[in-house]
CSV table of C-alpha atoms in Angstrom, one decimal:
chain,number,residue,atom,x,y,z
A,197,TYR,CA,2.9,4.6,-13.7
A,198,ARG,CA,-0.5,3.3,-12.7
A,199,ALA,CA,-0.3,5.3,-9.4
A,200,LYS,CA,-0.4,8.5,-11.4
A,201,LYS,CA,-4.1,7.7,-12.2
A,202,ILE,CA,-5.0,8.2,-8.5
A,203,SER,CA,-6.3,11.8,-8.7
A,204,ASN,CA,-5.9,13.0,-5.2
A,205,LEU,CA,-2.1,12.4,-4.8
A,206,SER,CA,0.2,15.3,-4.4
A,207,LEU,CA,3.4,13.2,-4.5
A,208,ILE,CA,4.3,9.6,-5.5
A,209,ILE,CA,7.3,8.0,-3.9
A,210,CYS,CA,8.7,4.6,-4.7
A,211,ALA,CA,10.1,3.2,-1.4
A,212,ILE,CA,12.4,0.4,-2.2
A,213,PRO,CA,15.3,-1.5,-0.5
A,214,LEU,CA,18.8,-0.1,-0.9
A,215,ASN,CA,20.3,-3.0,-2.8
A,216,ASP,CA,21.5,-3.6,-6.3
A,217,GLU,CA,18.6,-5.9,-7.1
A,218,ASN,CA,16.3,-2.9,-7.0
A,219,ASN,CA,18.3,-0.5,-9.1
A,220,LEU,CA,16.2,-1.2,-12.2
A,221,ILE,CA,13.0,-0.4,-10.3
A,222,ALA,CA,14.5,2.9,-9.2
A,223,LEU,CA,15.5,3.8,-12.8
A,224,GLU,CA,12.1,2.9,-14.1
A,225,ALA,CA,10.3,5.0,-11.4
A,226,LYS,CA,12.5,8.0,-12.1
A,227,LYS,CA,11.8,7.6,-15.8
A,228,TYR,CA,8.1,8.3,-15.1
A,229,GLY,CA,8.9,11.2,-12.8
A,230,ILE,CA,8.3,9.3,-9.6
A,231,GLU,CA,10.4,10.1,-6.5
A,232,VAL,CA,12.5,7.2,-5.2
A,233,TYR,CA,13.4,6.6,-1.5
A,234,ARG,CA,15.8,3.8,-0.7
A,235,GLY,CA,16.0,2.2,2.8
A,236,SER,CA,16.3,-1.0,4.7
A,237,GLU,CA,15.1,-4.3,3.1
A,238,GLU,CA,14.4,-6.1,6.4
A,239,ASN,CA,13.0,-3.2,8.4
A,240,VAL,CA,10.3,-2.2,6.0
A,241,ILE,CA,8.4,0.1,8.4
A,242,SER,CA,11.7,2.1,9.0
A,243,ARG,CA,11.8,2.8,5.3
A,244,PHE,CA,8.3,4.4,5.6
A,245,ILE,CA,9.3,6.3,8.8
A,246,GLU,CA,12.4,7.7,7.2
A,247,LEU,CA,10.4,8.6,4.1
A,248,ILE,CA,7.8,10.4,6.3
A,249,LYS,CA,10.5,12.3,8.1
A,250,TYR,CA,12.1,13.4,4.8
A,251,TYR,CA,9.0,14.3,2.8
A,252,LYS,CA,6.7,15.2,5.6
A,253,PRO,CA,3.4,13.9,4.2
A,254,LYS,CA,0.3,14.1,6.4
A,255,TYR,CA,-1.3,11.0,4.7
A,256,VAL,CA,0.2,7.9,3.2
A,257,LEU,CA,-1.3,5.7,0.6
A,258,ARG,CA,0.5,2.4,0.4
A,259,LEU,CA,0.7,0.5,-2.9
A,260,THR,CA,2.8,-2.7,-3.0
A,261,GLY,CA,4.7,-4.1,-5.9
A,262,ASP,CA,3.0,-7.5,-5.8
A,263,LYS,CA,-0.4,-5.9,-6.6
A,264,PRO,CA,0.2,-4.3,-10.1
A,265,ILE,CA,-3.5,-4.3,-11.1
A,266,PHE,CA,-5.5,-2.0,-8.9
A,267,ASP,CA,-8.4,0.4,-9.3
A,268,PRO,CA,-7.2,4.0,-8.7
A,269,GLU,CA,-10.8,5.0,-7.7
A,270,ILE,CA,-10.6,2.7,-4.6
A,271,HIS,CA,-7.5,4.5,-3.5
A,272,VAL,CA,-9.1,7.9,-4.1
A,273,LYS,CA,-12.1,6.8,-1.9
A,274,ALA,CA,-9.8,5.5,0.8
A,275,LEU,CA,-7.9,8.8,1.1
A,276,ASP,CA,-11.2,10.7,1.0
A,277,VAL,CA,-12.6,8.6,3.9
A,278,LEU,CA,-9.4,9.0,5.9
A,279,LYS,CA,-9.5,12.8,5.6
A,280,GLU,CA,-13.2,13.3,5.9
A,281,TYR,CA,-13.7,11.2,9.0
A,282,LYS,CA,-10.3,12.1,10.6
A,283,ILE,CA,-9.4,8.5,11.3
A,284,ASP,CA,-6.0,6.8,11.4
A,285,TYR,CA,-6.3,4.0,8.9
A,286,VAL,CA,-8.5,2.9,5.9
A,287,THR,CA,-8.4,-0.4,4.2
A,288,ASN,CA,-10.7,-2.7,2.2
A,289,ASN,CA,-9.7,-6.0,3.6
A,290,MET,CA,-10.8,-6.1,7.3
A,291,PRO,CA,-12.7,-8.2,6.4
A,292,ALA,CA,-11.9,-8.7,2.8
A,293,SER,CA,-14.7,-8.1,0.3
A,294,TRP,CA,-12.7,-7.1,-2.8
A,295,PRO,CA,-10.7,-9.5,-5.0
A,296,HIS,CA,-7.2,-10.1,-3.7
A,297,GLY,CA,-4.9,-7.6,-5.3
A,298,PHE,CA,-7.3,-4.7,-5.1
A,299,ASP,CA,-6.3,-4.1,-1.6
A,300,VAL,CA,-5.9,-0.5,-0.3
A,301,GLU,CA,-4.2,1.0,2.7
A,302,ALA,CA,-4.3,4.6,3.6
A,303,PHE,CA,-3.1,6.0,6.9
A,304,THR,CA,-1.9,9.1,8.6
A,305,ALA,CA,1.8,9.6,8.9
A,306,ASP,CA,1.3,10.3,12.6
A,307,SER,CA,-0.4,6.9,13.2
A,308,LEU,CA,2.5,5.1,11.5
A,309,ILE,CA,5.0,6.9,13.6
A,310,LYS,CA,3.0,6.1,16.8
A,311,SER,CA,2.7,2.5,15.8
A,312,TYR,CA,6.5,2.2,15.3
A,313,LYS,CA,7.2,3.8,18.7
A,314,ILE,CA,4.8,1.4,20.5
A,315,SER,CA,5.4,-1.8,18.6
A,316,LYS,CA,8.7,-3.0,17.2
A,317,THR,CA,7.7,-6.6,16.8
A,318,LYS,CA,8.9,-8.6,13.7
A,319,GLU,CA,5.4,-8.5,12.3
A,320,ASN,CA,5.1,-4.7,12.5
A,321,ILE,CA,8.6,-4.2,11.1
A,322,GLU,CA,8.0,-6.4,8.1
A,323,HIS,CA,4.3,-5.7,7.4
A,324,VAL,CA,4.3,-1.9,8.1
A,325,THR,CA,0.7,-1.5,9.3
A,326,ALA,CA,0.2,-4.8,11.3
A,327,PHE,CA,0.0,-2.9,14.6
A,328,ILE,CA,-2.3,-0.3,13.4
A,329,ARG,CA,-4.6,-3.0,12.0
A,330,SER,CA,-4.8,-4.8,15.3
A,331,SER,CA,-4.4,-2.2,18.0
A,332,PRO,CA,-7.2,-0.4,19.9
A,333,TYR,CA,-5.1,2.8,19.8
A,334,PHE,CA,-6.2,3.5,16.2
A,335,LYS,CA,-9.4,4.4,14.5
A,336,ARG,CA,-10.0,2.3,11.4
A,337,ALA,CA,-12.5,2.1,8.6
A,338,ASN,CA,-13.1,-0.6,6.0
A,339,LEU,CA,-14.4,-0.1,2.5
A,340,TYR,CA,-16.8,-2.8,1.3
A,341,ILE,CA,-18.0,-3.9,-2.1
A,342,LYS,CA,-21.5,-5.3,-2.5
A,343,ASP,CA,-20.8,-7.4,-5.6
A,344,LYS,CA,-18.6,-10.2,-4.5
A,345,LYS,CA,-18.7,-12.3,-7.6
A,346,TYR,CA,-15.0,-11.8,-8.3
A,347,ASN,CA,-13.8,-12.4,-4.8
A,348,ASN,CA,-12.2,-15.7,-5.7
A,349,LEU,CA,-9.9,-14.1,-8.3
A,350,ARG,CA,-6.3,-13.2,-7.4
A,351,PHE,CA,-5.0,-10.0,-8.9
A,352,THR,CA,-1.7,-10.2,-7.0
A,353,VAL,CA,1.6,-11.7,-7.8
A,354,ASP,CA,2.6,-13.9,-4.9
A,355,TYR,CA,3.0,-17.2,-6.9
A,356,LYS,CA,3.9,-18.2,-10.4
A,357,GLU,CA,0.2,-19.1,-11.0
A,358,ASP,CA,-0.7,-15.5,-10.1
A,359,TYR,CA,1.7,-14.1,-12.7
A,360,GLU,CA,0.4,-16.5,-15.3
A,361,PHE,CA,-3.2,-15.5,-14.5
A,362,ILE,CA,-2.5,-11.7,-14.7
A,363,LYS,CA,-0.5,-12.2,-17.9
A,364,ASP,CA,-3.5,-14.0,-19.5
A,365,PHE,CA,-5.9,-11.5,-18.1
A,366,LEU,CA,-4.1,-8.6,-19.7
A,367,LYS,CA,-4.0,-10.2,-23.2
Protein backbone atom coordinates (compact mmCIF):
# COMPACT_ATOMS: atom_id res chain seq x y z
CA TYR A 1 0.00 0.00 0.00
CA ARG A 2 2.78 2.47 0.91
CA ALA A 3 4.39 1.91 -2.50
CA LYS A 4 1.40 3.65 -4.10
CA LYS A 5 2.71 6.90 -2.60
CA ILE A 6 5.73 6.76 -4.94
CA SER A 7 4.48 9.19 -7.58
CA ASN A 8 6.50 8.14 -10.62
CA LEU A 9 5.60 4.44 -10.73
CA SER A 10 3.56 3.12 -13.62
CA LEU A 11 3.09 -0.37 -12.16
CA ILE A 12 3.57 -1.98 -8.77
CA ILE A 13 4.31 -5.69 -8.65
CA CYS A 14 4.66 -7.80 -5.53
CA ALA A 15 7.28 -10.45 -6.40
CA ILE A 16 7.00 -13.24 -3.85
CA PRO A 17 7.95 -16.90 -3.58
CA LEU A 18 5.58 -19.50 -4.94
CA ASN A 19 4.72 -21.29 -1.71
CA ASP A 20 1.71 -21.52 0.58
CA GLU A 21 3.37 -19.39 3.26
CA ASN A 22 3.04 -16.34 1.00
CA ASN A 23 -0.57 -16.79 -0.09
CA LEU A 24 -1.79 -14.20 2.43
CA ILE A 25 0.70 -11.66 1.09
CA ALA A 26 -0.57 -12.30 -2.43
CA LEU A 27 -4.19 -11.86 -1.36
CA GLU A 28 -3.39 -8.64 0.51
CA ALA A 29 -1.49 -7.19 -2.47
CA LYS A 30 -4.36 -8.00 -4.84
CA LYS A 31 -6.80 -6.39 -2.40
CA TYR A 32 -4.94 -3.10 -2.96
CA GLY A 33 -4.81 -3.51 -6.74
CA ILE A 34 -1.17 -4.56 -6.81
CA GLU A 35 0.01 -7.10 -9.37
CA VAL A 36 1.48 -10.30 -7.95
CA TYR A 37 4.27 -12.32 -9.51
CA ARG A 38 5.21 -15.67 -7.95
CA GLY A 39 8.57 -17.36 -8.48
CA SER A 40 11.47 -19.20 -6.91
CA GLU A 41 12.11 -18.73 -3.20
CA GLU A 42 15.81 -19.66 -3.38
CA ASN A 43 16.71 -18.01 -6.68
CA VAL A 44 15.45 -14.52 -5.92
CA ILE A 45 17.11 -12.88 -8.93
CA SER A 46 15.33 -15.33 -11.26
CA ARG A 47 12.03 -14.08 -9.85
CA PHE A 48 13.01 -10.59 -10.99
CA ILE A 49 14.30 -11.76 -14.37
CA GLU A 50 11.06 -13.65 -15.06
CA LEU A 51 9.03 -10.62 -13.93
CA ILE A 52 11.04 -8.40 -16.27
CA LYS A 53 10.45 -10.76 -19.19
CA TYR A 54 6.72 -10.88 -18.46
CA TYR A 55 5.97 -7.19 -17.72
CA LYS A 56 8.80 -5.65 -19.78
CA PRO A 57 9.64 -2.66 -17.56
CA LYS A 58 12.55 -0.44 -18.51
CA TYR A 59 13.26 0.47 -14.87
CA VAL A 60 12.86 -1.44 -11.63
CA LEU A 61 12.50 0.00 -8.16
CA ARG A 62 13.10 -2.69 -5.56
CA LEU A 63 11.25 -2.47 -2.26
CA THR A 64 11.76 -5.28 0.23
CA GLY A 65 9.29 -6.58 2.79
CA ASP A 66 11.69 -6.18 5.69
CA LYS A 67 11.70 -2.40 5.23
CA PRO A 68 8.06 -1.40 5.78
CA ILE A 69 8.76 2.22 6.70
CA PHE A 70 10.30 4.12 3.85
CA ASP A 71 10.13 7.60 2.44
CA PRO A 72 8.44 7.51 -1.00
CA GLU A 73 10.27 10.71 -2.00
CA ILE A 74 13.66 8.97 -1.75
CA HIS A 75 12.41 6.40 -4.25
CA VAL A 76 11.09 9.11 -6.57
CA LYS A 77 14.51 10.77 -6.47
CA ALA A 78 16.31 7.47 -7.18
CA LEU A 79 14.22 6.81 -10.28
CA ASP A 80 14.66 10.39 -11.45
CA VAL A 81 18.46 10.12 -11.11
CA LEU A 82 18.49 6.75 -12.87
CA LYS A 83 16.59 8.14 -15.86
CA GLU A 84 18.15 11.61 -16.04
CA TYR A 85 21.77 10.46 -15.90
CA LYS A 86 21.22 7.23 -17.88
CA ILE A 87 22.98 5.03 -15.36
CA ASP A 88 22.42 1.41 -14.40
CA TYR A 89 21.88 1.51 -10.65
CA VAL A 90 20.98 4.04 -7.95
CA THR A 91 21.04 3.40 -4.23
CA ASN A 92 21.50 5.33 -1.02
CA ASN A 93 23.70 2.91 0.90
CA MET A 94 27.04 2.83 -0.94
CA PRO A 95 28.15 4.12 1.56
CA ALA A 96 25.17 4.28 3.87
CA SER A 97 24.12 7.72 5.01
CA TRP A 98 20.38 7.16 5.62
CA PRO A 99 18.92 5.27 8.59
CA HIS A 100 18.82 1.51 7.96
CA GLY A 101 15.44 0.68 6.48
CA PHE A 102 15.24 3.78 4.30
CA ASP A 103 17.32 1.97 1.67
CA VAL A 104 16.50 2.41 -1.98
CA GLU A 105 17.49 0.45 -5.07
CA ALA A 106 16.56 1.50 -8.57
CA PHE A 107 18.06 -0.11 -11.66
CA THR A 108 17.47 -0.71 -15.32
CA ALA A 109 15.94 -4.00 -16.35
CA ASP A 110 18.78 -4.43 -18.86
CA SER A 111 21.42 -4.13 -16.15
CA LEU A 112 19.79 -6.82 -14.03
CA ILE A 113 19.54 -9.18 -17.01
CA LYS A 114 23.19 -8.50 -17.85
CA SER A 115 24.28 -9.14 -14.26
CA TYR A 116 22.41 -12.45 -14.21
CA LYS A 117 24.02 -13.58 -17.46
CA ILE A 118 27.51 -12.73 -16.16
CA SER A 119 27.28 -13.81 -12.51
CA LYS A 120 25.32 -16.73 -11.17
CA THR A 121 27.04 -16.77 -7.80
CA LYS A 122 25.04 -17.65 -4.69
CA GLU A 123 25.34 -14.04 -3.49
CA ASN A 124 23.92 -12.58 -6.72
CA ILE A 125 21.13 -15.16 -6.87
CA GLU A 126 20.07 -14.47 -3.29
CA HIS A 127 20.67 -10.70 -3.06
CA VAL A 128 19.55 -9.72 -6.59
CA THR A 129 21.78 -6.67 -7.14
CA ALA A 130 25.01 -7.89 -5.50
CA PHE A 131 26.90 -8.13 -8.80
CA ILE A 132 25.65 -4.75 -10.06
CA ARG A 133 26.78 -3.16 -6.80
CA SER A 134 30.32 -4.54 -7.03
CA SER A 135 31.08 -4.89 -10.73
CA PRO A 136 32.94 -2.38 -12.91
CA TYR A 137 30.51 -3.20 -15.76
CA PHE A 138 27.80 -0.93 -14.34
CA LYS A 139 27.41 2.81 -13.77
CA ARG A 140 26.18 3.53 -10.25
CA ALA A 141 25.09 6.55 -8.22
CA ASN A 142 24.51 7.02 -4.52
CA LEU A 143 22.06 9.41 -2.85
CA TYR A 144 23.42 11.03 0.29
CA ILE A 145 21.71 12.70 3.20
CA LYS A 146 23.43 15.58 4.97
CA ASP A 147 21.72 15.24 8.35
CA LYS A 148 22.98 11.97 9.80
CA LYS A 149 21.54 12.35 13.30
CA TYR A 150 19.16 9.39 12.81
CA ASN A 151 21.68 7.02 11.21
CA ASN A 152 21.84 4.81 14.27
CA LEU A 153 18.10 3.98 14.11
CA ARG A 154 16.88 0.79 12.47
CA PHE A 155 13.65 1.07 10.47
CA THR A 156 13.97 -2.48 9.21
CA VAL A 157 12.54 -5.73 10.49
CA ASP A 158 15.40 -8.20 10.65
CA TYR A 159 15.19 -9.00 14.36
CA LYS A 160 12.51 -9.11 17.04
CA GLU A 161 13.99 -5.91 18.54
CA ASP A 162 13.47 -4.17 15.18
CA TYR A 163 9.82 -5.18 15.15
CA GLU A 164 9.33 -3.90 18.70
CA PHE A 165 11.03 -0.58 17.83
CA ILE A 166 8.85 -0.03 14.76
CA LYS A 167 5.70 -1.00 16.65
CA ASP A 168 6.55 1.56 19.37
CA PHE A 169 7.56 4.15 16.79
CA LEU A 170 4.19 3.92 15.04
CA LYS A 171 2.12 4.35 18.25
